[in-house]
Amino acid sequence: MLQNHILLGFFWTLYGVFHSVLASGRLKRALFARLPALRPYYRSTYVAFAFLSLVAVLWFQLRLRSPLLLGPLWRIPGGLLAITGTTLMGICIRKYFLSLSGLRSLVQHSEVPNELRIDGVHRYVRHPLYLGTFLAIWGLFGLFPYASLLVMNVVVHGYTLLALRYEEAKLRLEFGAAYEQYARRVPRVWPAPGRRAG
């Protein structure tokens, strides 16, 4: 049983590494230099690959026999966290649906520049999608406190915090002083009293 949970942790780590490598600007620049015709289809292909590999890892996880770690008292706070996190994720995904899904690249073949968003939930945290993800997965653990879900949460949470450093570096390069000013006023993931965009 322990061996399967270690394997699960490896699969989640591998999923995160593939996700980051395939999203890296360096890889995309090298690939597009050799095969420019791929540019309009890369994002949608990447999203499809990410989705299918996510389904594969979840399929493995759901088939594991895994012990329960917490009692039923955690179900109510877990449910509230999961609902809050899922709602926040839904708001973010709806806001960015075209670019996150890769559909924008199929509709507009020219490169569409990103814009620095500091409206809505971005007034309170710089990465609300990650905040929603953290709330949702830890809330889910309160509802279904299996060891396999704890393994997933630890890897996903840790890897996301690590990947955020690189994402922030890319945003600073892309938006320069505007992002620096935004970062000074607004927390990265967890809201803080008195810190928000004007």
PDB file of N, CA and C in Angstrom, residues 88 124-135 157 160-161 164 168 186-192:
ATOM      1  N   LEU A  88     -14.445  30.027  -6.601  1.00  0.00           N
ATOM      2  CA  LEU A  88     -13.376  30.935  -7.011  1.00  0.00           C
ATOM      3  C   LEU A  88     -12.692  30.446  -8.280  1.00  0.00           C
ATOM      4  N   TYR A 124      -7.486  41.444  -4.708  1.00  0.00           N
ATOM      5  CA  TYR A 124      -7.195  40.927  -3.372  1.00  0.00           C
ATOM      6  C   TYR A 124      -6.017  39.951  -3.340  1.00  0.00           C
ATOM      7  N   VAL A 125      -5.847  39.167  -4.422  1.00  0.00           N
ATOM      8  CA  VAL A 125      -4.687  38.270  -4.540  1.00  0.00           C
ATOM      9  C   VAL A 125      -4.236  38.250  -5.991  1.00  0.00           C
ATOM     10  N   ARG A 126      -2.936  38.066  -6.182  1.00  0.00           N
ATOM     11  CA  ARG A 126      -2.398  38.080  -7.543  1.00  0.00           C
ATOM     12  C   ARG A 126      -2.711  36.791  -8.299  1.00  0.00           C
ATOM     13  N   HIS A 127      -2.920  35.706  -7.574  1.00  0.00           N
ATOM     14  CA  HIS A 127      -3.165  34.412  -8.225  1.00  0.00           C
ATOM     15  C   HIS A 127      -4.414  33.747  -7.633  1.00  0.00           C
ATOM     16  N   PRO A 128      -5.594  34.294  -7.931  1.00  0.00           N
ATOM     17  CA  PRO A 128      -6.823  33.746  -7.337  1.00  0.00           C
ATOM     18  C   PRO A 128      -7.148  32.326  -7.785  1.00  0.00           C
ATOM     19  N   LEU A 129      -6.705  31.929  -8.985  1.00  0.00           N
ATOM     20  CA  LEU A 129      -6.965  30.557  -9.432  1.00  0.00           C
ATOM     21  C   LEU A 129      -6.228  29.560  -8.529  1.00  0.00           C
ATOM     22  N   TYR A 130      -5.022  29.908  -8.128  1.00  0.00           N
ATOM     23  CA  TYR A 130      -4.272  29.027  -7.228  1.00  0.00           C
ATOM     24  C   TYR A 130      -4.886  29.021  -5.828  1.00  0.00           C
ATOM     25  N   LEU A 131      -5.348  30.174  -5.377  1.00  0.00           N
ATOM     26  CA  LEU A 131      -6.032  30.222  -4.085  1.00  0.00           C
ATOM     27  C   LEU A 131      -7.259  29.314  -4.120  1.00  0.00           C
ATOM     28  N   GLY A 132      -8.045  29.420  -5.186  1.00  0.00           N
ATOM     29  CA  GLY A 132      -9.223  28.561  -5.327  1.00  0.00           C
ATOM     30  C   GLY A 132      -8.851  27.089  -5.360  1.00  0.00           C
ATOM     31  N   THR A 133      -7.761  26.767  -6.045  1.00  0.00           N
ATOM     32  CA  THR A 133      -7.298  25.374  -6.120  1.00  0.00           C
ATOM     33  C   THR A 133      -6.921  24.854  -4.742  1.00  0.00           C
ATOM     34  N   PHE A 134      -6.160  25.655  -3.988  1.00  0.00           N
ATOM     35  CA  PHE A 134      -5.751  25.229  -2.643  1.00  0.00           C
ATOM     36  C   PHE A 134      -6.963  25.008  -1.737  1.00  0.00           C
ATOM     37  N   LEU A 135      -7.907  25.956  -1.769  1.00  0.00           N
ATOM     38  CA  LEU A 135      -9.102  25.811  -0.940  1.00  0.00           C
ATOM     39  C   LEU A 135      -9.898  24.569  -1.339  1.00  0.00           C
ATOM     40  N   HIS A 157       0.127  21.179  -3.860  1.00  0.00           N
ATOM     41  CA  HIS A 157       0.340  22.436  -3.135  1.00  0.00           C
ATOM     42  C   HIS A 157       1.814  22.851  -3.189  1.00  0.00           C
ATOM     43  N   THR A 160       2.923  23.749  -6.800  1.00  0.00           N
ATOM     44  CA  THR A 160       2.342  25.023  -7.230  1.00  0.00           C
ATOM     45  C   THR A 160       3.097  26.201  -6.624  1.00  0.00           C
ATOM     46  N   LEU A 161       3.435  26.111  -5.341  1.00  0.00           N
ATOM     47  CA  LEU A 161       4.199  27.191  -4.703  1.00  0.00           C
ATOM     48  C   LEU A 161       5.565  27.352  -5.344  1.00  0.00           C
ATOM     49  N   LEU A 164       5.082  28.895  -8.828  1.00  0.00           N
ATOM     50  CA  LEU A 164       4.693  30.304  -8.736  1.00  0.00           C
ATOM     51  C   LEU A 164       5.890  31.244  -8.819  1.00  0.00           C
ATOM     52  N   GLU A 168       5.902  34.163 -11.479  1.00  0.00           N
ATOM     53  CA  GLU A 168       6.069  35.563 -11.067  1.00  0.00           C
ATOM     54  C   GLU A 168       7.237  36.209 -11.810  1.00  0.00           C
ATOM     55  N   VAL A 186      -0.565  43.918  -3.479  1.00  0.00           N
ATOM     56  CA  VAL A 186      -1.498  42.784  -3.415  1.00  0.00           C
ATOM     57  C   VAL A 186      -0.742  41.495  -3.094  1.00  0.00           C
ATOM     58  N   PRO A 187      -1.210  40.708  -2.107  1.00  0.00           N
ATOM     59  CA  PRO A 187      -0.528  39.448  -1.754  1.00  0.00           C
ATOM     60  C   PRO A 187      -0.554  38.447  -2.904  1.00  0.00           C
ATOM     61  N   ARG A 188       0.389  37.531  -2.853  1.00  0.00           N
ATOM     62  CA  ARG A 188       0.532  36.538  -3.929  1.00  0.00           C
ATOM     63  C   ARG A 188      -0.674  35.596  -3.999  1.00  0.00           C
ATOM     64  N   VAL A 189      -0.958  34.865  -2.899  1.00  0.00           N
ATOM     65  CA  VAL A 189      -2.027  33.855  -2.930  1.00  0.00           C
ATOM     66  C   VAL A 189      -3.047  34.054  -1.814  1.00  0.00           C
ATOM     67  N   TRP A 190      -2.570  34.336  -0.601  1.00  0.00           N
ATOM     68  CA  TRP A 190      -3.474  34.425   0.542  1.00  0.00           C
ATOM     69  C   TRP A 190      -3.849  35.871   0.832  1.00  0.00           C
ATOM     70  N   PRO A 191      -5.138  36.202   0.859  1.00  0.00           N
ATOM     71  CA  PRO A 191      -5.550  37.600   1.138  1.00  0.00           C
ATOM     72  C   PRO A 191      -5.022  38.073   2.496  1.00  0.00           C
ATOM     73  N   ALA A 192      -4.749  39.350   2.582  1.00  0.00           N
ATOM     74  CA  ALA A 192      -4.280  39.945   3.840  1.00  0.00           C
ATOM     75  C   ALA A 192      -5.054  41.231   4.090  1.00  0.00           C
TER      76      ALA A 192
END
